[in-house]
Coordinates of C-alpha atoms in Angstrom, one line a residue:
Chain A
M218 CA 0.0 -0.1 -0.1
S219 CA 1.4 3.5 -1.0
Q220 CA 1.7 6.2 1.5
R221 CA -0.9 8.3 0.0
E222 CA -3.6 5.5 -0.1
S223 CA -2.8 4.6 3.6
S224 CA -3.1 8.3 4.6
Y225 CA -6.3 8.4 2.9
D226 CA -7.5 5.3 4.7
I227 CA -6.5 6.8 8.0
K228 CA -8.6 10.0 7.3
T229 CA -11.5 8.1 5.9
L230 CA -11.4 5.6 9.0
E231 CA -11.2 8.8 11.5
N232 CA -14.2 10.3 9.9
Q233 CA -16.3 7.3 10.4
L234 CA -15.1 6.6 13.7
I235 CA -16.2 10.2 14.7
K236 CA -19.4 9.9 13.4
A237 CA -19.9 6.6 15.0
I238 CA -18.9 8.2 18.5
Q239 CA -21.2 11.0 18.1
Q240 CA -24.1 9.0 17.1
G241 CA -23.2 6.6 20.2
A242 CA -23.3 3.7 17.9
I243 CA -20.0 2.3 18.5
Q244 CA -19.4 2.4 22.5
D245 CA -21.1 0.4 25.1
E246 CA -22.9 1.9 28.1
D247 CA -19.6 2.8 29.8
G248 CA -18.3 4.5 26.7
Q249 CA -16.0 1.6 25.8
L250 CA -15.0 0.9 22.2
P251 CA -14.6 -2.6 20.9
A252 CA -11.1 -4.0 20.8
E253 CA -8.7 -3.8 18.2
P254 CA -9.5 -7.1 16.2
E255 CA -13.3 -6.3 16.2
L256 CA -12.6 -2.9 15.0
M257 CA -10.3 -4.1 12.3
R258 CA -12.9 -6.6 11.1
Q259 CA -15.7 -4.0 11.4
Y260 CA -14.2 -1.3 9.2
Q261 CA -12.0 -3.7 7.3
V262 CA -8.8 -1.9 8.0
T263 CA -5.3 -3.2 9.0
R264 CA -4.0 -2.6 12.4
Y265 CA -1.6 0.1 11.4
T266 CA -4.4 2.2 9.9
L267 CA -6.6 1.6 13.0
R268 CA -3.7 2.5 15.5
Q269 CA -2.8 5.6 13.5
A270 CA -6.6 6.8 13.4
L271 CA -7.1 6.0 17.1
K272 CA -3.8 8.0 18.1
D273 CA -5.2 11.0 16.1
L274 CA -8.6 10.7 17.7
A275 CA -7.0 10.7 21.2
N276 CA -5.1 13.7 20.3
L277 CA -8.3 15.6 19.1
G278 CA -10.0 14.7 22.3
Y279 CA -12.6 12.3 21.0
I280 CA -11.4 9.1 22.7
Y281 CA -9.2 8.3 25.7
Q282 CA -6.8 5.2 25.5
A283 CA -6.4 3.7 29.0
H284 CA -3.2 1.6 29.2
G285 CA -4.7 -2.1 30.0
S286 CA -8.2 -1.3 30.3
G287 CA -9.1 -0.3 26.5
T288 CA -10.4 2.7 24.5
F289 CA -13.1 4.9 25.7
A290 CA -15.2 7.7 23.9
R291 CA -14.8 10.9 25.7
P292 CA -17.8 12.1 27.8
H293 CA -18.2 15.3 25.8
H294 CA -15.8 16.7 23.3
V295 CA -15.4 20.3 24.1
E296 CA -17.8 22.2 21.7
G297 CA -16.3 24.6 19.0
A298 CA -12.7 24.1 20.6
I299 CA -9.6 24.1 18.4
S300 CA -7.2 21.3 19.2
L301 CA -3.8 22.3 19.7
Q302 CA -2.6 18.7 19.1
N303 CA -4.4 18.3 15.8
N304 CA -2.2 17.8 12.9
V305 CA -4.8 17.9 10.0
G306 CA -5.0 21.5 9.8
L307 CA -7.7 24.0 10.8
T308 CA -10.1 23.6 7.8
E309 CA -10.0 19.9 8.0
E310 CA -10.5 20.0 11.9
M311 CA -13.4 22.5 11.7
A312 CA -15.0 20.6 8.8
R313 CA -15.3 17.6 11.1
Q314 CA -17.3 19.7 13.5
G315 CA -19.5 20.8 10.6
R316 CA -18.1 24.4 10.5
V317 CA -16.6 26.1 7.5
V318 CA -13.2 28.1 7.5
K319 CA -12.7 30.3 4.3
T320 CA -9.8 32.6 3.2
T321 CA -11.4 35.8 2.4
A322 CA -8.0 38.1 1.7
I323 CA -4.6 37.4 0.8
H324 CA -1.5 39.4 0.4
Q325 CA 1.9 38.0 -0.7
Q326 CA 5.2 39.8 -0.9
V327 CA 8.9 39.3 -1.2
I328 CA 10.7 41.1 1.7
T329 CA 14.0 41.1 3.7
L330 CA 14.5 40.1 7.2
D331 CA 14.6 43.6 8.6
Q332 CA 11.4 44.3 7.1
A333 CA 9.6 41.6 9.1
D334 CA 7.2 42.7 11.9
F335 CA 8.5 40.0 14.1
L336 CA 11.0 37.3 14.2
P337 CA 11.0 33.5 15.2
E338 CA 10.6 32.9 18.9
S339 CA 13.1 30.1 18.9
Q340 CA 15.9 30.8 16.4
K341 CA 18.0 33.6 15.1
L342 CA 18.1 33.9 11.3
P343 CA 20.8 35.7 9.4
N344 CA 20.4 39.1 8.2
E345 CA 20.5 38.4 4.5
T346 CA 17.5 35.9 4.7
T347 CA 14.7 36.6 2.0
L348 CA 11.4 36.0 3.3
I349 CA 7.8 35.4 1.4
S350 CA 5.4 37.4 3.6
V351 CA 2.0 36.0 3.6
T352 CA -1.0 37.8 5.2
R353 CA -4.5 35.9 5.2
Q354 CA -7.7 36.6 6.8
R355 CA -10.2 33.8 7.5
T356 CA -13.6 33.4 8.5
L357 CA -15.5 30.6 10.4
D358 CA -18.9 30.0 9.2
G359 CA -18.8 33.4 7.5
Q360 CA -17.8 35.4 10.6
P361 CA -14.3 36.9 10.8
F362 CA -12.1 34.6 12.8
L363 CA -8.5 35.1 12.5
V364 CA -5.7 37.0 10.9
E365 CA -2.6 35.0 10.0
H366 CA 0.8 36.5 9.3
S367 CA 3.4 34.0 8.1
Y368 CA 6.9 34.3 6.7
Y369 CA 8.4 31.6 4.6
L370 CA 12.3 31.3 4.1
R371 CA 12.6 31.9 0.4
S372 CA 15.6 29.5 0.3
I373 CA 13.3 26.8 1.0
V374 CA 10.0 27.6 -0.2
D375 CA 10.8 29.7 -3.3
N376 CA 7.4 30.2 -4.8
I377 CA 3.6 29.9 -3.5
P378 CA 0.9 29.8 -6.1
N379 CA -2.2 31.6 -5.3
S380 CA -4.4 28.5 -5.6
A381 CA -2.1 27.0 -2.5
L382 CA -2.7 30.2 -0.5
K383 CA -6.5 29.5 -0.3
G384 CA -6.0 26.3 1.6
S385 CA -3.6 24.4 3.6
L386 CA -0.3 25.8 3.1
F387 CA 1.3 22.9 4.9
A388 CA -0.2 20.4 2.7
F389 CA 1.3 22.4 -0.2
I390 CA 4.7 22.2 1.2
D391 CA 4.4 18.3 2.2
Q392 CA 3.7 17.5 -1.4
K393 CA 6.8 19.1 -2.5
P394 CA 9.7 16.7 -3.4
G395 CA 12.4 16.5 -0.5
L396 CA 10.2 18.6 1.9
K397 CA 8.3 17.3 4.9
V398 CA 6.8 19.3 7.8
G399 CA 8.5 17.9 10.8
F400 CA 7.5 19.6 13.9
I401 CA 6.1 23.0 15.0
D402 CA 6.8 25.0 18.2
S403 CA 3.8 27.0 19.3
V404 CA 3.7 30.0 21.7
I405 CA 0.3 31.2 22.8
E406 CA -0.2 34.5 24.4
C407 CA -2.8 37.2 25.0
E408 CA -1.9 40.4 23.2
M409 CA -3.7 43.7 22.7
I410 CA -4.1 44.4 18.9
S411 CA -4.8 47.3 16.7
G412 CA -5.0 48.0 13.0
L413 CA -5.9 45.0 10.5
P414 CA -6.9 42.5 12.9
A415 CA -9.1 44.5 15.5
K416 CA -10.7 46.2 12.2
F417 CA -11.3 42.7 10.7
F418 CA -12.8 41.5 14.0
G419 CA -15.1 44.7 14.5
I420 CA -13.4 45.5 17.8
A421 CA -11.7 48.6 19.2
D422 CA -8.1 49.1 18.9
G423 CA -6.4 47.9 22.3
S424 CA -8.5 45.1 22.5
P425 CA -7.1 41.7 23.6
S426 CA -6.6 38.8 21.0
L427 CA -5.6 35.3 21.6
V428 CA -2.5 34.7 19.7
V429 CA -0.4 31.8 18.5
R430 CA 3.0 32.3 17.3
D431 CA 4.5 29.2 15.3
D432 CA 8.1 28.3 14.3
S433 CA 7.8 25.6 11.6
Y434 CA 10.5 23.0 11.2
L435 CA 11.1 20.4 8.4
S436 CA 11.7 16.8 9.6
S437 CA 15.6 17.6 8.9
G438 CA 15.1 20.1 11.9
K439 CA 15.5 23.1 9.6
L440 CA 13.4 26.2 10.2
F441 CA 11.3 26.9 7.2
A442 CA 8.5 29.4 8.4
F443 CA 7.5 31.5 11.3
S444 CA 4.0 32.8 11.8
K445 CA 1.7 34.9 14.3
I446 CA -2.1 34.2 14.1
F447 CA -4.4 36.6 15.7
Y448 CA -7.6 34.9 16.7
D449 CA -10.9 36.8 17.8
F450 CA -10.9 36.0 21.5
R451 CA -14.6 36.2 21.8
K452 CA -14.9 33.1 19.4
T453 CA -11.8 31.2 20.3
K454 CA -11.1 28.2 22.7
F455 CA -8.1 26.2 22.3
F456 CA -8.2 22.5 23.8
M457 CA -5.8 19.9 24.6
L458 CA -5.5 16.5 26.4
K459 CA -2.5 15.9 28.5
K460 CA -1.7 12.4 29.5
M461 CA -0.1 12.3 33.0
H462 CA 1.3 8.9 33.0
Chain B
M1354 CA 13.6 -1.7 40.5
S1355 CA 10.5 -0.3 42.2
Q1356 CA 8.2 2.4 40.3
R1357 CA 9.3 5.0 42.9
E1358 CA 13.2 4.4 42.5
S1359 CA 12.4 4.4 38.7
S1360 CA 10.7 7.8 38.6
Y1361 CA 13.2 9.3 40.7
D1362 CA 15.9 8.2 38.4
I1363 CA 14.3 9.7 35.6
K1364 CA 14.0 13.0 37.1
T1365 CA 17.4 13.1 38.2
L1366 CA 18.7 12.3 34.6
E1367 CA 16.3 14.9 33.2
N1368 CA 17.8 17.5 35.5
Q1369 CA 21.4 16.3 34.6
L1370 CA 20.7 16.4 30.9
I1371 CA 19.0 19.8 30.7
K1372 CA 22.0 21.3 32.6
A1373 CA 24.3 19.5 30.0
I1374 CA 22.1 21.0 27.2
Q1375 CA 22.0 24.5 28.4
Q1376 CA 25.8 24.5 29.0
G1377 CA 26.2 22.8 25.4
A1378 CA 28.3 20.2 27.0
I1379 CA 26.5 17.3 25.5
Q1380 CA 25.7 18.1 21.8
D1381 CA 27.9 18.2 18.9
E1382 CA 28.2 21.3 16.5
D1383 CA 24.9 20.4 14.7
G1384 CA 23.3 20.1 18.3
Q1385 CA 23.2 16.4 18.0
L1386 CA 23.3 14.2 21.1
P1387 CA 25.1 11.0 21.4
A1388 CA 23.3 7.7 20.6
E1389 CA 21.5 5.8 23.1
P1390 CA 24.1 3.2 24.1
E1391 CA 26.5 6.2 24.6
L1392 CA 24.1 8.1 26.8
M1393 CA 23.4 5.1 28.7
R1394 CA 27.0 4.5 29.7
Q1395 CA 27.7 8.1 30.3
Y1396 CA 24.9 8.6 32.9
Q1397 CA 24.7 5.1 34.0
V1398 CA 21.0 4.5 33.5
T1399 CA 18.9 1.8 32.0
R1400 CA 17.4 2.2 28.2
Y1401 CA 13.9 2.5 29.9
T1402 CA 15.2 5.4 32.0
L1403 CA 16.9 7.1 29.1
R1404 CA 13.9 7.0 26.9
Q1405 CA 11.4 8.2 29.4
A1406 CA 13.7 11.2 30.3
L1407 CA 14.4 12.0 26.6
K1408 CA 10.6 11.6 25.8
D1409 CA 9.8 14.1 28.8
L1410 CA 12.5 16.6 27.6
A1411 CA 11.1 16.5 23.9
N1412 CA 7.7 17.5 25.5
L1413 CA 9.1 20.3 27.2
G1414 CA 10.7 21.5 24.3
Y1415 CA 14.6 21.0 25.2
I1416 CA 15.4 18.2 22.4
Y1417 CA 13.8 17.2 19.4
Q1418 CA 13.9 13.4 18.2
A1419 CA 14.0 13.1 14.5
H1420 CA 13.0 9.6 13.3
G1421 CA 16.1 7.9 11.9
S1422 CA 18.6 10.9 12.2
G1423 CA 18.9 11.2 16.1
T1424 CA 18.1 13.4 18.9
F1425 CA 19.0 17.2 18.8
A1426 CA 19.1 19.9 21.3
R1427 CA 16.5 22.5 20.4
P1428 CA 18.1 25.9 18.9
H1429 CA 16.6 27.8 21.7
H1430 CA 14.2 26.8 24.3
V1431 CA 11.4 29.7 24.4
E1432 CA 12.4 31.6 27.5
G1433 CA 10.2 31.7 30.5
A1434 CA 7.3 30.1 28.7
I1435 CA 5.4 27.4 30.4
S1436 CA 5.1 24.0 28.8
L1437 CA 1.6 22.8 28.1
Q1438 CA 2.9 19.3 27.7
N1439 CA 4.9 19.3 31.1
N1440 CA 3.6 16.7 33.4
V1441 CA 5.8 17.6 36.4
G1442 CA 3.7 20.5 37.6
L1443 CA 4.2 24.3 37.5
T1444 CA 6.6 24.6 40.6
E1445 CA 9.0 21.9 39.5
E1446 CA 9.0 23.2 35.7
M1447 CA 9.9 26.7 36.8
A1448 CA 12.4 25.4 39.2
R1449 CA 14.3 23.9 36.2
Q1450 CA 14.4 27.4 34.7
G1451 CA 15.8 28.8 37.8
R1452 CA 12.4 30.4 38.8
V1453 CA 10.4 30.2 42.1
V1454 CA 6.6 29.6 42.3
K1455 CA 5.3 30.1 45.8
T1456 CA 1.4 30.0 47.2
T1457 CA 0.8 33.2 49.1
A1458 CA -2.8 32.7 49.9
I1459 CA -5.2 29.7 50.3
H1460 CA -8.7 29.4 50.9
Q1461 CA -10.6 26.0 51.5
Q1462 CA -14.2 25.4 51.7
V1463 CA -16.7 22.5 51.3
I1464 CA -19.7 23.3 48.9
T1465 CA -22.6 21.8 46.9
L1466 CA -22.4 21.9 43.2
D1467 CA -24.9 24.8 42.9
Q1468 CA -22.7 27.0 44.7
A1469 CA -19.7 26.6 42.3
D1470 CA -18.7 29.6 40.1
F1471 CA -18.3 27.3 37.1
L1472 CA -18.8 23.7 36.0
P1473 CA -16.7 21.2 34.2
E1474 CA -16.2 21.9 30.5
S1475 CA -16.3 18.3 29.4
Q1476 CA -18.9 16.5 31.6
K1477 CA -22.0 17.1 33.7
L1478 CA -22.0 16.2 37.2
P1479 CA -25.2 15.3 39.4
N1480 CA -26.8 17.9 41.6
E1481 CA -26.1 16.4 44.7
T1482 CA -22.3 16.2 44.4
T1483 CA -20.2 17.8 46.9
L1484 CA -17.2 19.6 46.3
I1485 CA -14.1 20.8 48.1
S1486 CA -13.5 24.3 46.9
V1487 CA -9.7 25.6 46.7
T1488 CA -8.5 29.1 45.8
R1489 CA -4.8 29.7 45.8
Q1490 CA -2.8 32.9 45.0
R1491 CA 0.6 32.0 43.5
T1492 CA 3.6 34.4 42.7
L1493 CA 6.5 33.8 40.4
D1494 CA 10.0 35.0 41.7
G1495 CA 8.0 37.2 44.1
Q1496 CA 5.6 38.8 41.7
P1497 CA 1.9 38.0 41.4
F1498 CA 1.5 35.5 38.6
L1499 CA -1.8 33.4 38.9
V1500 CA -5.0 33.0 40.8
E1501 CA -6.1 29.2 40.9
H1502 CA -9.9 28.2 41.7
S1503 CA -10.1 24.4 41.8
Y1504 CA -13.0 22.0 42.8
Y1505 CA -12.5 18.5 43.9
L1506 CA -15.1 15.9 44.2
R1507 CA -15.4 15.0 47.9
S1508 CA -16.4 11.6 47.0
I1509 CA -12.8 10.9 45.6
V1510 CA -10.7 13.3 47.4
D1511 CA -12.2 13.4 50.8
N1512 CA -10.0 15.8 52.4
I1513 CA -7.0 17.9 51.6
P1514 CA -4.4 18.9 54.4
N1515 CA -3.1 22.4 54.5
S1516 CA 0.5 21.0 54.1
A1517 CA -0.5 19.7 50.5
L1518 CA -2.3 22.9 49.4
K1519 CA 1.2 24.7 49.4
G1520 CA 2.6 22.5 46.9
S1521 CA 1.5 20.2 44.1
L1522 CA -2.1 18.9 44.7
F1523 CA -1.5 16.2 41.8
A1524 CA 1.6 14.6 43.7
F1525 CA -0.7 14.6 46.9
I1526 CA -3.6 12.5 44.8
D1527 CA -1.0 10.5 43.1
Q1528 CA 0.4 9.2 46.4
K1529 CA -3.1 8.3 47.9
P1530 CA -3.6 4.6 47.5
G1531 CA -6.1 3.7 44.7
L1532 CA -6.0 6.9 43.0
K1533 CA -3.8 7.9 40.0
V1534 CA -4.1 10.9 38.0
G1535 CA -4.7 9.7 34.4
F1536 CA -5.3 12.7 31.7
I1537 CA -6.4 16.4 32.0
D1538 CA -8.8 18.1 29.3
S1539 CA -7.4 21.7 29.2
V1540 CA -9.2 24.5 27.5
I1541 CA -7.2 27.8 27.2
E1542 CA -9.0 31.1 26.5
C1543 CA -8.7 34.8 26.8
E1544 CA -11.2 36.3 29.3
M1545 CA -11.9 39.6 31.1
I1546 CA -11.5 39.6 34.9
S1547 CA -12.6 41.5 37.9
G1548 CA -12.5 41.0 41.5
L1549 CA -9.7 38.9 43.0
P1550 CA -7.6 38.0 40.1
A1551 CA -7.5 41.7 38.8
K1552 CA -6.8 43.0 42.4
F1553 CA -4.1 40.3 42.9
F1554 CA -2.4 41.4 39.5
G1555 CA -2.7 45.0 40.2
I1556 CA -4.7 45.7 36.9
A1557 CA -8.0 47.3 36.3
D1558 CA -11.4 45.4 36.4
G1559 CA -12.3 44.5 32.8
S1560 CA -8.7 43.6 31.8
P1561 CA -7.8 40.5 29.8
S1562 CA -6.3 37.2 31.4
L1563 CA -5.0 34.1 29.9
V1564 CA -7.4 31.5 31.4
V1565 CA -6.7 27.8 31.5
R1566 CA -9.8 25.5 32.5
D1567 CA -8.5 21.9 33.5
D1568 CA -11.0 19.1 33.9
S1569 CA -8.7 16.3 35.7
Y1570 CA -9.6 12.5 35.3
L1571 CA -8.2 9.5 37.2
S1572 CA -6.6 6.8 34.9
S1573 CA -9.9 5.0 35.4
G1574 CA -11.6 7.7 33.3
K1575 CA -13.4 9.2 36.2
L1576 CA -13.5 13.0 36.9
F1577 CA -12.0 14.0 40.0
A1578 CA -11.5 17.5 39.9
F1579 CA -12.0 20.9 37.6
S1580 CA -10.4 24.2 37.9
K1581 CA -9.8 27.7 36.3
I1582 CA -6.4 29.2 36.4
F1583 CA -6.1 33.0 35.7
Y1584 CA -2.7 34.0 34.5
D1585 CA -1.6 37.6 34.5
F1586 CA -1.5 37.8 30.7
R1587 CA 1.5 40.3 30.8
K1588 CA 3.9 37.7 32.2
T1589 CA 2.4 34.7 30.6
K1590 CA 3.4 32.4 27.5
F1591 CA 2.4 29.0 27.0
F1592 CA 4.5 26.7 24.8
M1593 CA 3.9 23.3 23.0
L1594 CA 5.6 21.3 20.5
K1595 CA 3.5 19.5 18.0
K1596 CA 5.0 16.7 15.8
M1597 CA 3.4 16.7 12.4
H1598 CA 4.5 13.3 11.5

């Protein structure tokens, strides 16, 4: 099975499992899901596909995997929250909750490092670094939701077509030969905003915003992008599940 | 080796590794750490202890484990940030950065569910639930830092001695026979504050606060506590590392 087919299978299975959990169709009275062999049989998938899907659903907060005692549907998935552990991208995650993320405005420009509004949190870049600056405004169910400002290192990502800017930029990078998104350092803060984000959200300058700063690395350990996303704090909740043992 | 000894070994090793990384004493010019057998030899630990310690350090953002190509020290750990993936508790995590968390005020009271200021995010509790309400004010390096409001289910945690309230409540629960902290659902929001937290932080009513709401579960899947922590947003950054593959 090729990797593309396999990741397609995992996504399909995840969506089927989410639906079954939400309908209460798969768990028993205690919320427990059937054991692996039964799930493999029921959904006609390999153990690898099943395990990947269950891992992702645990990270998204749909299920809890208790060592030794099985897999349980979570009592109540926190409504409307964005999982900090999701690795499918915002558009896809919201779609699973029946919500629609759209990009309504895009601006792209080549700049030098000293022209950047902010720098990576976790690393110093050489002064001569050239960047592709991308600003996007995005809505959730038609309402202003976030303003994203990203810088891509031109030495790694030389050109971003407009078609890619409308959807997931990471999916675009992942399908480039030789590039693979490895990990992201995220810093979450509360920051006062003015100008574009405030105007887009329809709130006064000096209002707070929930801000996520991402430094994005290739699997080789090389920084390829850094960004700042301003969320309308009135509409934003982040969610994460932390295992203690 | 008993579990207690082993978790002591892991913590000791983690602190040694953090120190070595910060001093640049353990990584080569590319930031790469020695291979497992070499680290096991150097620190005289088992493979199990080493792997647990490396996993924790990866979650805390000190190192990055690249599949197939080894373990690397992170370029720059984000200064002063609180790891959302830490499972050692705030006091311990800050101590590793050379900072001191102190509890300056505590209030404890037994209440009924309808007297609670807020309810769990992820689950409904029966109306007749009795709670132990705990409010704590905590400082970071002597400066007001957070106000924590927690509710413990009295049916599970019947009594919290004042000595335990000064330190890590989860450590207190973990050492009770038959209780084991399993996982925590966290929701992170930006919320306007007034009253106690605003007064403690010395900011005006209606100022924003970075708020973390935790629903805490035993490893059996049973909710045992829910809490709301208000952080002074001017002093707070949360950090997390997200693996994409």
